CSV table of C-alpha atoms and ligand atoms in Angstrom, one decimal:
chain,number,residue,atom,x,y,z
A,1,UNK,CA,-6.7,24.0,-53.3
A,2,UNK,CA,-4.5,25.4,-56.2
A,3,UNK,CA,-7.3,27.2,-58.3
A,4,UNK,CA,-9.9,28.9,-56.2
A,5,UNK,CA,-11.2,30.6,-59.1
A,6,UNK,CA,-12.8,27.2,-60.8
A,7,UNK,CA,-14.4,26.2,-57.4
A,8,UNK,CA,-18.5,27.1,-57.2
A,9,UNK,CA,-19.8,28.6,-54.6
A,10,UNK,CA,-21.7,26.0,-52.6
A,11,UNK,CA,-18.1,24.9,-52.7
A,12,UNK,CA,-16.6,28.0,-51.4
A,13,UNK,CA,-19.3,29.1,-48.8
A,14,UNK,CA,-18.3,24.9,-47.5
A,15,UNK,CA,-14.5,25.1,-47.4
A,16,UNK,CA,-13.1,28.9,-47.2
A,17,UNK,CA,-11.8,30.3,-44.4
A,18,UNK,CA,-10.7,26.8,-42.6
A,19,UNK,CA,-7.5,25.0,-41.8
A,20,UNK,CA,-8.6,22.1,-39.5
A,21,UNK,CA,-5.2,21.1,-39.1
A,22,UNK,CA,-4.0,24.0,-38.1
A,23,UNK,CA,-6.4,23.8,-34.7
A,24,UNK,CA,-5.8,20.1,-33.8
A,25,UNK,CA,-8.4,19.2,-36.7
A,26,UNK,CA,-11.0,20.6,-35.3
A,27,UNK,CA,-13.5,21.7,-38.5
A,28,UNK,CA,-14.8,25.1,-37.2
A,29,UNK,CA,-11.8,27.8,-36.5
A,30,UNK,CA,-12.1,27.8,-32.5
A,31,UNK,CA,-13.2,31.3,-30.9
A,32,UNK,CA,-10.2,32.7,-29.6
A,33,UNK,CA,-10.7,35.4,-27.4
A,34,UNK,CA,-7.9,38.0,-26.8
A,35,UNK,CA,-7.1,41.3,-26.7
A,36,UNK,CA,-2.8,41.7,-26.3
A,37,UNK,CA,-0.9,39.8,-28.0
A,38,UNK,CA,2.5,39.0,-26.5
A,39,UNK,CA,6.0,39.2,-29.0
A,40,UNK,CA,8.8,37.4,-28.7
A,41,UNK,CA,11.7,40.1,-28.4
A,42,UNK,CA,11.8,44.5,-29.1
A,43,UNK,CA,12.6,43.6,-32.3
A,44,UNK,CA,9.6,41.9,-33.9
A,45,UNK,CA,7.6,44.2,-31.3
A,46,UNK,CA,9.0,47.3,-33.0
A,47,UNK,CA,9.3,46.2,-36.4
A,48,UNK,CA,5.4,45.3,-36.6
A,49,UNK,CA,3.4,46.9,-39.6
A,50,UNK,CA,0.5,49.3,-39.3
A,51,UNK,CA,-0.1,48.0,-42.4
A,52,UNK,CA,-0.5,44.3,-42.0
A,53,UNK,CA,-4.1,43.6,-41.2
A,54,UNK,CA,-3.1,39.5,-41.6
A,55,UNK,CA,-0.8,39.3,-38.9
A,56,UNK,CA,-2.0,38.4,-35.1
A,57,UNK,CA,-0.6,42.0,-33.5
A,58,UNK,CA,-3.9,43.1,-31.0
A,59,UNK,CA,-7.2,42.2,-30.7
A,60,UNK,CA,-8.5,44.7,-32.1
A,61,UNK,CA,-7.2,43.7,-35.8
A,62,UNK,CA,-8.9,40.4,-35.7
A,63,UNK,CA,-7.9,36.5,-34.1
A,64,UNK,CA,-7.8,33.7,-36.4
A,65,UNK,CA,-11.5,33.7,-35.8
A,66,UNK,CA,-11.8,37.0,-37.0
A,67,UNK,CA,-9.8,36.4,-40.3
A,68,UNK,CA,-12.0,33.1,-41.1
A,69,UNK,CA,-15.0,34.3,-41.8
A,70,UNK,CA,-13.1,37.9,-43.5
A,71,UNK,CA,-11.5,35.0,-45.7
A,72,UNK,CA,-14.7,33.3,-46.3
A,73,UNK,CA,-16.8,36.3,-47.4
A,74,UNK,CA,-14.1,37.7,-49.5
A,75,UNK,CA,-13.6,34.3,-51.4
A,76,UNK,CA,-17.6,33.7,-51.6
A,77,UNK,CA,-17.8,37.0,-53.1
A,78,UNK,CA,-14.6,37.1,-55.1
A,79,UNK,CA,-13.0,40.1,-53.6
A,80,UNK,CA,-9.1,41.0,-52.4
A,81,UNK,CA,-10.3,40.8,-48.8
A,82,UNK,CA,-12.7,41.8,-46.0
A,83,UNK,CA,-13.1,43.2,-42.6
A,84,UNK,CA,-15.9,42.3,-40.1
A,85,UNK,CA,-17.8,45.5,-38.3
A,86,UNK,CA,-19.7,45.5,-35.4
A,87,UNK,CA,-23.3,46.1,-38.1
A,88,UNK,CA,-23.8,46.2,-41.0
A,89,UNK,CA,-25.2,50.6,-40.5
A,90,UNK,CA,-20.8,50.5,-38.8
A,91,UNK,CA,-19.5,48.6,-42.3
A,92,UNK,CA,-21.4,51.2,-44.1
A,93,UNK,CA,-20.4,54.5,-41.8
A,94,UNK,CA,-16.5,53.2,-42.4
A,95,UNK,CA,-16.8,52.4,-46.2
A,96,UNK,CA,-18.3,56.3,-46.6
A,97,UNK,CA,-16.1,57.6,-44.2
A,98,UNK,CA,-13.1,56.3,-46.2
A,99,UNK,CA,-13.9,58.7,-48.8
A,100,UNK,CA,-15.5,61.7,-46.2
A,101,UNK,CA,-13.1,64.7,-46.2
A,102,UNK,CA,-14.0,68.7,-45.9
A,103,UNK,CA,-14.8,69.9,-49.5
A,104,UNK,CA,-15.7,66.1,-50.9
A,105,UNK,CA,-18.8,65.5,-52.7
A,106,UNK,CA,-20.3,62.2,-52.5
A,107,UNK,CA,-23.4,60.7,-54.7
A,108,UNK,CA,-25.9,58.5,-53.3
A,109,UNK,CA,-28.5,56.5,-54.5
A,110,UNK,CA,-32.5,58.4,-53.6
A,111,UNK,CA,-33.4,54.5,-52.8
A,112,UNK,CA,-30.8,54.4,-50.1
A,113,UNK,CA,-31.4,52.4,-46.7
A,114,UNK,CA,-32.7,54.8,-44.6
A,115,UNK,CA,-29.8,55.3,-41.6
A,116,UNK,CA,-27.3,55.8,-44.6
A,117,UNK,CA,-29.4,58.8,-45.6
A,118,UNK,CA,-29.7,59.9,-41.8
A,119,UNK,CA,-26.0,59.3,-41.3
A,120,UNK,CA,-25.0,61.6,-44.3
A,121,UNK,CA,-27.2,63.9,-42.9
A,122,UNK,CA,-26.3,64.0,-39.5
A,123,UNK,CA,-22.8,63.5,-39.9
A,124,UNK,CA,-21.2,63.6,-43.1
A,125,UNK,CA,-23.0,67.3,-43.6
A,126,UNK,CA,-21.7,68.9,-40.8
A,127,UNK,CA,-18.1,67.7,-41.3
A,128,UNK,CA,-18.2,69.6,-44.8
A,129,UNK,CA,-19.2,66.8,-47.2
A,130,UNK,CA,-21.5,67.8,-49.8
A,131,UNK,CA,-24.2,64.7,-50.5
A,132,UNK,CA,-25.8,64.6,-53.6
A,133,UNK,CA,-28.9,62.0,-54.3
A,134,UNK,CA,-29.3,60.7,-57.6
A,135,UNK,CA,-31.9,58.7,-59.3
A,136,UNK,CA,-31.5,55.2,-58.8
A,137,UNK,CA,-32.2,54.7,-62.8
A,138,UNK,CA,-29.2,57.3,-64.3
A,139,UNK,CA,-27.0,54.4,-65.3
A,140,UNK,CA,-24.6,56.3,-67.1
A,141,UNK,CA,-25.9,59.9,-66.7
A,142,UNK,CA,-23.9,59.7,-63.5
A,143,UNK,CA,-21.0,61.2,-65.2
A,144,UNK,CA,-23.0,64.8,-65.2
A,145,UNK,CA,-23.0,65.1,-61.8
A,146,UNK,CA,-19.4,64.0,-61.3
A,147,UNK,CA,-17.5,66.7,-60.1
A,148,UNK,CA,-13.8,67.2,-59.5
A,149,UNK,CA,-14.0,66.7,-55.6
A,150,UNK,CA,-16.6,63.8,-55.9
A,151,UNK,CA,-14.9,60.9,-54.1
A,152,UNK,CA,-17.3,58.2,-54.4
A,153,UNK,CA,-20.6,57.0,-55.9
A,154,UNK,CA,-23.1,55.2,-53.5
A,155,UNK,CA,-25.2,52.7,-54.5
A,156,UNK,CA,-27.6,50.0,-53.4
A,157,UNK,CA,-29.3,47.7,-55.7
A,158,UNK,CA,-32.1,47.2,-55.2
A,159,UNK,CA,-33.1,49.8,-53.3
A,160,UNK,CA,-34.3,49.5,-49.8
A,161,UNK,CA,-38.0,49.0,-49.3
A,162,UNK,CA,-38.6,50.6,-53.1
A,163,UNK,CA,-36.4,47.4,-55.1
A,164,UNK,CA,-35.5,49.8,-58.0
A,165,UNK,CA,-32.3,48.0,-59.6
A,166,UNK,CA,-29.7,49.7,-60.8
A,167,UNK,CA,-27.2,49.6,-63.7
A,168,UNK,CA,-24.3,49.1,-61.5
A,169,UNK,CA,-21.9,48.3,-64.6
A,170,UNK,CA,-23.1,51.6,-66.6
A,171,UNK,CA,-22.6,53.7,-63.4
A,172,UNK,CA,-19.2,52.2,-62.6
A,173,UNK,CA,-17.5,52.5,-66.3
A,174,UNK,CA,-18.2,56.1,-66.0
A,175,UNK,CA,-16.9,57.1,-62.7
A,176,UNK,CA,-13.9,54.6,-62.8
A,177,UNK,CA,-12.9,57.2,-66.1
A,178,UNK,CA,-13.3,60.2,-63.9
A,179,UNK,CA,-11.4,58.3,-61.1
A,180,UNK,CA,-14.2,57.7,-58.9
A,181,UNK,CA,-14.7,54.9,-56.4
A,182,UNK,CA,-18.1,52.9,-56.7
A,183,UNK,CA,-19.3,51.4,-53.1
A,184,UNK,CA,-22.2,49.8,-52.9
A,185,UNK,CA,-24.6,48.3,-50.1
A,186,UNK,CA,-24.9,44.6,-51.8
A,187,UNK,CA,-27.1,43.0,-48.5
A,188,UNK,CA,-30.4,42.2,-50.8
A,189,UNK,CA,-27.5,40.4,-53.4
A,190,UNK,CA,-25.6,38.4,-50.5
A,191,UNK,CA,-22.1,37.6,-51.2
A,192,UNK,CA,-24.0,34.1,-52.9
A,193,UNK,CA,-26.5,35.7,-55.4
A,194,UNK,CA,-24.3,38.3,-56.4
A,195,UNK,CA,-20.7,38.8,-57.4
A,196,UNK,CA,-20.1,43.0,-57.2
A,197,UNK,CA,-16.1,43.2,-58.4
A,198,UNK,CA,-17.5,41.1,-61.8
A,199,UNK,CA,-19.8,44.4,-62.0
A,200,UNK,CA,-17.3,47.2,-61.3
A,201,UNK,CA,-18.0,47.8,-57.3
A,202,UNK,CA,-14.7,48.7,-55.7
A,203,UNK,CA,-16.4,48.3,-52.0
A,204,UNK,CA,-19.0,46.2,-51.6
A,205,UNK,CA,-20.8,46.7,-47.7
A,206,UNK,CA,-22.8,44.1,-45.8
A,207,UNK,CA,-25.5,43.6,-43.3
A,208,UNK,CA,-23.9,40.6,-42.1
A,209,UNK,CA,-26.7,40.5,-39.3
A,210,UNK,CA,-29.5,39.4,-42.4
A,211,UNK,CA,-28.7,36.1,-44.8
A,212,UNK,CA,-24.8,36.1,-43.8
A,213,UNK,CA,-25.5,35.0,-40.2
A,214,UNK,CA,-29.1,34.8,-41.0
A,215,UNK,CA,-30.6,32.8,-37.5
A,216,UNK,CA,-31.5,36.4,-35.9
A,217,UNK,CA,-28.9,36.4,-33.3
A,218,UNK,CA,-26.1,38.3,-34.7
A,219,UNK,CA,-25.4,41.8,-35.5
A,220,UNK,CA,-22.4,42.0,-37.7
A,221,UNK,CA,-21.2,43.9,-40.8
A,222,UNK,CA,-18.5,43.1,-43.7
A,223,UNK,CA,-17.1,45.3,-46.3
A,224,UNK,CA,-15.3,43.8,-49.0
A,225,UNK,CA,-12.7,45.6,-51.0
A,226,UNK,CA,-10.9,45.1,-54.4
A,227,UNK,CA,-7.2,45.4,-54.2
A,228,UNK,CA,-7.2,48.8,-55.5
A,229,UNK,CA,-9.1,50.2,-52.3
A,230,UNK,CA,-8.0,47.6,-49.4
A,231,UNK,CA,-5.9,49.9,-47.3
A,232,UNK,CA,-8.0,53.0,-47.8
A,233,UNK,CA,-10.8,51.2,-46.4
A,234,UNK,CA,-9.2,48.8,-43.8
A,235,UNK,CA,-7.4,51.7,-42.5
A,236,UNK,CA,-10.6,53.9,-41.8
A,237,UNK,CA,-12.3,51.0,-39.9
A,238,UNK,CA,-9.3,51.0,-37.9
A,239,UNK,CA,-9.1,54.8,-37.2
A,240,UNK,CA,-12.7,54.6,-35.9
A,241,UNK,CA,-11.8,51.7,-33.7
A,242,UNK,CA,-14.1,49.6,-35.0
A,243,UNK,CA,-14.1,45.4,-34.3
A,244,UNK,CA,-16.2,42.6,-33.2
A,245,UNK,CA,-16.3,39.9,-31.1
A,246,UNK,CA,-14.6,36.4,-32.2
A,247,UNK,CA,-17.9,35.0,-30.9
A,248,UNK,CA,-19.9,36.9,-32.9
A,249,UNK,CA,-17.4,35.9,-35.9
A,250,UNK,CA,-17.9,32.2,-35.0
A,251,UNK,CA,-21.8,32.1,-35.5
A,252,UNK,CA,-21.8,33.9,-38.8
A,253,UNK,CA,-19.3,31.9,-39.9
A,254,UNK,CA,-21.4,29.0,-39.0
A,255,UNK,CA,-24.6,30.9,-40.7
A,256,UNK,CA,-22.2,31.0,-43.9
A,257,UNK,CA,-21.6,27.8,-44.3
A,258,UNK,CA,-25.9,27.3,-45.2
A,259,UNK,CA,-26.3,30.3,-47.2
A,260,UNK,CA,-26.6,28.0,-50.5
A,261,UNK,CA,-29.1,26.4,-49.2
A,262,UNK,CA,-30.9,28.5,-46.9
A,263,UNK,CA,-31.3,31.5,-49.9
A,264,UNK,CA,-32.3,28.8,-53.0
A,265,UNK,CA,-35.3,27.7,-50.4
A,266,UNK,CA,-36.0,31.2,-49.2
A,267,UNK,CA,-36.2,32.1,-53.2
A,268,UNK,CA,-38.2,29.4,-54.3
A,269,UNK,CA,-40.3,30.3,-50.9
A,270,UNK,CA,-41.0,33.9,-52.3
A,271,UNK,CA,-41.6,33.5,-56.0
A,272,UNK,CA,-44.3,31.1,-55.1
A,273,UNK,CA,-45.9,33.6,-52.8
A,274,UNK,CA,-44.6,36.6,-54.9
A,275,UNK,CA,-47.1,35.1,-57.6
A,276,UNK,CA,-50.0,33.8,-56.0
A,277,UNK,CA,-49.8,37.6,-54.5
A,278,UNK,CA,-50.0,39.2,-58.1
A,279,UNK,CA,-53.3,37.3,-58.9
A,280,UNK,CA,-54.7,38.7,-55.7
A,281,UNK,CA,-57.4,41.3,-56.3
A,282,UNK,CA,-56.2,43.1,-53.5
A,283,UNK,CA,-53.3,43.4,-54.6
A,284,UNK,CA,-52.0,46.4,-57.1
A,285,UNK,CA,-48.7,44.8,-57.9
A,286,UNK,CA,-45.8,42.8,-56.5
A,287,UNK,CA,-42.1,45.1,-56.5
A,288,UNK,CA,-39.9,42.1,-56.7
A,289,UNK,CA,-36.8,42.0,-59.4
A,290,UNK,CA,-37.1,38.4,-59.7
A,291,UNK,CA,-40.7,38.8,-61.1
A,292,UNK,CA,-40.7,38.8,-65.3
A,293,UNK,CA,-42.1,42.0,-65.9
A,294,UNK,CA,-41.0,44.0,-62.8
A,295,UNK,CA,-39.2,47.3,-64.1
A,296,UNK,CA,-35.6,45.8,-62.4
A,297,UNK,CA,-36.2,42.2,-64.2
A,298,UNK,CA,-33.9,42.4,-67.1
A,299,UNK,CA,-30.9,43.9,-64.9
A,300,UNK,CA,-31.3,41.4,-62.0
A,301,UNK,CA,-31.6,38.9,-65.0
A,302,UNK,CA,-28.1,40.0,-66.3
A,303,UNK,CA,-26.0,40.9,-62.5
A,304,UNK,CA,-27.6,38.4,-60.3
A,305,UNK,CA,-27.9,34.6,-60.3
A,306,UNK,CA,-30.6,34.7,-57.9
A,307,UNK,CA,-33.0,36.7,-55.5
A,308,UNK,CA,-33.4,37.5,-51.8
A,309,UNK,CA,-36.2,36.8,-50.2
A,310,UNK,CA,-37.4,39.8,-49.7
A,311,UNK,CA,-40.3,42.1,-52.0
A,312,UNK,CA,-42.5,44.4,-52.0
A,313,UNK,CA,-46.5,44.6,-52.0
A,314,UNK,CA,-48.4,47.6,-53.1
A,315,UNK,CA,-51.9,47.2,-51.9
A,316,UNK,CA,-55.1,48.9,-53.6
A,317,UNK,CA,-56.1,51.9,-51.4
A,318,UNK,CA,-57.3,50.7,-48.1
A,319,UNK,CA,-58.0,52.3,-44.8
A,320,UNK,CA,-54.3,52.7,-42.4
A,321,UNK,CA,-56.7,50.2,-39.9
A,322,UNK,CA,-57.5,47.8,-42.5
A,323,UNK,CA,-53.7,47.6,-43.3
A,324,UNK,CA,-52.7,47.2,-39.9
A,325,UNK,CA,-55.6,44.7,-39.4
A,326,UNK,CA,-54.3,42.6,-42.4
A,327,UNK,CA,-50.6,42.6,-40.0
A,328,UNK,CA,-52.1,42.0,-37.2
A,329,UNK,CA,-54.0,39.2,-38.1
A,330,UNK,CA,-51.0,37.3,-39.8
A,331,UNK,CA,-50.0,34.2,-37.4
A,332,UNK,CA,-46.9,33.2,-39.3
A,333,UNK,CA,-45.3,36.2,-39.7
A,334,UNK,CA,-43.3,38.3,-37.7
A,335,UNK,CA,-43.5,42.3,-37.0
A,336,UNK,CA,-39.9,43.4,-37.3
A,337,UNK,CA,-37.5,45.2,-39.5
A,338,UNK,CA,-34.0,43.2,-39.9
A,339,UNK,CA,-34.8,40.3,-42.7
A,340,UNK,CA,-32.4,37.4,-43.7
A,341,UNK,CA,-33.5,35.1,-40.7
A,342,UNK,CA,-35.4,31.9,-40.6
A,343,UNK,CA,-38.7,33.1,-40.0
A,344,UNK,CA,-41.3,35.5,-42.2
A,345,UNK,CA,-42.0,38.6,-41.8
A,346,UNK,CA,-44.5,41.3,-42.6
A,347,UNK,CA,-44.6,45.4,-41.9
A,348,UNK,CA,-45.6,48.5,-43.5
A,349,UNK,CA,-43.5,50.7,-44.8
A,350,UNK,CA,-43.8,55.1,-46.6
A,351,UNK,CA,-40.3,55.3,-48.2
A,352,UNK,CA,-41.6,57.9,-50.3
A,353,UNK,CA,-40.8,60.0,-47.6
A,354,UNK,CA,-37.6,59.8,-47.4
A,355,UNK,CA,-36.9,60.0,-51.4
A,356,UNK,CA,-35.4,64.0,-52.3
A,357,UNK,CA,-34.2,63.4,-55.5
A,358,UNK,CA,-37.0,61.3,-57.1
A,359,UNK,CA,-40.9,60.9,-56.3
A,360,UNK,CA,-41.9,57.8,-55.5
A,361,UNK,CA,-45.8,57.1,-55.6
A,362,UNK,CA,-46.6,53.6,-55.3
A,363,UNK,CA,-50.5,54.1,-55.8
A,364,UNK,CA,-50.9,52.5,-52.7
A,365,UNK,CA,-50.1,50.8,-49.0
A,366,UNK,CA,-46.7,48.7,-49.7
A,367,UNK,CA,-46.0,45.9,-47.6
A,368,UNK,CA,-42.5,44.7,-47.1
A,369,UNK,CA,-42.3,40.6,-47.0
A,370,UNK,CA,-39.5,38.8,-45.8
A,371,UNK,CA,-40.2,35.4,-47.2
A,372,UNK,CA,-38.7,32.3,-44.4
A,373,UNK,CA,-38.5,28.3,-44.3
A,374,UNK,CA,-41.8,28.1,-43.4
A,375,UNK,CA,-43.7,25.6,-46.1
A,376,UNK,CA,-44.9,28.3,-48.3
A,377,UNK,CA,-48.6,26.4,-48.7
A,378,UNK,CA,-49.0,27.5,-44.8
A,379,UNK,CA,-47.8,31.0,-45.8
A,380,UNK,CA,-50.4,31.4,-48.5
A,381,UNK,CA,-53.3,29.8,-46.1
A,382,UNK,CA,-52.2,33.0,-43.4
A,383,UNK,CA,-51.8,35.5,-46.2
A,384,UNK,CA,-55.3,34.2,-47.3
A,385,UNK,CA,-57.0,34.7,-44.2
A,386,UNK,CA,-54.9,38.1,-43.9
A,387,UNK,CA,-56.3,39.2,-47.1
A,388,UNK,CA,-59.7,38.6,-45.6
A,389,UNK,CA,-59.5,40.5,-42.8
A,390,UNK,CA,-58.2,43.6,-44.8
A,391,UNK,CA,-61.7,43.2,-46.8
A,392,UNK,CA,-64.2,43.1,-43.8
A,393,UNK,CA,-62.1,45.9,-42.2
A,394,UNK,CA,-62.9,47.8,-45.2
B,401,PLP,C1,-30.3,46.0,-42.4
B,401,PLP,C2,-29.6,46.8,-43.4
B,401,PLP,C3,-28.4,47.4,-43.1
B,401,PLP,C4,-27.9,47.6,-41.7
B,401,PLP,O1,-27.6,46.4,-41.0
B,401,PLP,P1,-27.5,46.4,-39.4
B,401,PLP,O2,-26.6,45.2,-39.1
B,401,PLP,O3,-28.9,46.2,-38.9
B,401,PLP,O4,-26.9,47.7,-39.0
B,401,PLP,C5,-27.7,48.0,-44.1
B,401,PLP,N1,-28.1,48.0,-45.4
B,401,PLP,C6,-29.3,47.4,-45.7
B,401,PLP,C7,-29.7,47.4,-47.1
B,401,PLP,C8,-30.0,46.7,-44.7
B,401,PLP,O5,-31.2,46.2,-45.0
């Protein structure tokens, strides 16, 4: 296909990263397994490049498998490349360790996913780097808390478990003037519903595991760079040894190729229930960016062309038992943490705890939702009865 750039992305997420006849016409790029990789004389052995992350030289720099679904992602996304991770917590370890050194000061979102907090903490701290949270809402305020040794600018929009949205294209024009690289974790956005190098990212980090592979059976992450910061990043995942199995490439590769359709269900699927839960007297409010009148509307509105599947629910003030009854009592949905799968799920979450730089009050028990296929009528009935059970637990 001559120009990639007019294709849309149902088109994309169907043909990139595939060459049947290259593999006897098969339509999937085979698993190929493989560690060494044999050369044909001293000379093309010795005259490899460290730098060419394309070329078939040992396992651990990918198989053709490998390189599919980086190809795929990158296209579907519009980026200069990608690298698969063993998770998407690994993607995001490299992508902050590329820009980790003694004396380098790094911002980060006060809405960050949890383990990226405890990983600065635990291990970016005592190697020397100074982390800095920041409100989620200083759009271009950044640019006071740059400092000459600040390397990168973290964000994640929106937030884990809080959904604040940020004003990724505000943030970014000010640190790209002070030379400042602007990663951000873009799982909620998918490489489908949002396109992060249209919006200044430089490094855009996935959870591969949720909507990419999204049937609950793969643990994978990708980080996508623009030209500008390919080998800086690449490299780092290689220092740390970092790679994944081409089986694990092959299913979400197969995941990828249903993301269209799977996330414009899974949307429809949560606005429904999104609403029906706001006209719940139960209910304070619904924290979903896809919602008209949520705080984040108007910048989702503008960056993204659609929404996750995933919200928040702040209940009125009820009992910790009554909360946990509601859970409990739910037949259709799930008690777990990783979303992006097939099947609802339902847990309570405090990330008020975790903020430093910000308060976060949300006036009452927040649910997390993770909205699946399930026929969103059968949803409401169990949320219904769920609702009732809250009440008589009191
Ligand atoms: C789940 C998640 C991750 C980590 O993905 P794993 O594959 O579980 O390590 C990173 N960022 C966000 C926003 C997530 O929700």
């Amino acid at each position: 296909m001559s120009d990639k750039k007019a294709l849309k992305r149902d088109t994309i997420a169907t043909h990139a990263g595939r060459d049947p006849q290259r593999y006897g016409g098969l339509v999937n790029t085979p698993v190929f397994r493989g560690s060494t990789v044999l050369f044909p004389d001293v000379k093309t052995y010795e005259g490899r490049d460290p730098d060419d992350y394309k070329v078939i030289r040992y396992g651990i720099y990918g198989t053709p498998t490998t390189f599919a679904l980086e190809e795929a992602v990158a296209e579907l996304e519009g980026g200069h490349a990608a690298v698969a991770l063993p998770s998407g917590l690994a993607a995001i370890v490299a992508a902050l360790a590329a820009f980790a050194h003694t004396g380098a000061h790094l911002l980060v979102t006060d809405s960050v996913y949890w383990p990226t907090r405890n990983f600065c903490y635990r291990r970016l701290r005592a190697l020397g780097v100074a982390i800095e949270y920041y409100d989620p809402a200083i759009g271009a305020d950044i640019g006071r808390l740059i400092r000459p040794e600040t390397t990168a600018v973290f964000c994640e929009s929106p937030g884990s478990l809080t959904f604040d949205m940020q004003d990724i294209p505000a943030i970014a024009a000010v640190a790209h003037a002070k030379g400042v690289a602007v990663l951000a974790d873009t799982t909620w956005g998918t490489p489908y519903f949002f396109r992060p190098f249209e919006h200044g990212v430089d490094i855009s980090i996935h959870a591969g595991t949720k909507y990419i592979a999204g049937q609950w059976d793969v643990l994978m992450g990708i980080v996508v760079t623009n030209d500008q910061h390919w080998l800086r990043l690449r490299r780092a995942v290689a220092d740390y040894g970092y790679c994944v199995s081409p089986d694990d490439c092959y299913l979400a590769l197969r995941g990828l190729r249903t993301i269209g359709v799977r996330l414009r269900q899974q949307q429809q699927n949560a606005i429904a229930i999104a609403r029906w839960l706001q006209a719940r007297p139960e209910v304070l409010r619904v924290i979903y960016p896809a919602l008209e009148g949520d705080p984040g509307h108007a910048i989702w509105k503008r960056d993204f062309s659609g929404a996750a599947s995933l919200f928040g629910v702040v209940l009125k003030p009820a009992s910790d038992r009554a909360v946990a009854a509601l859970i409990d009592s739910l037949r259709l949905f799930g008690i777990g943490s990783s979303w992006g799968g097939f099947e609802s799920l339902a847990i309570r979450t405090d990330p008020g705890k975790h903020r430093s730089a910000t308060r976060w009050n949300p006036g009452g028990p927040l649910l997390r939702l993770h909205i699946g296929l399930e026929d969103p009528d059968d949803l409401i009935a169990d949320l219904e009865q769920g609702l009732a059970r809250l009440r008589q637990t009191g």
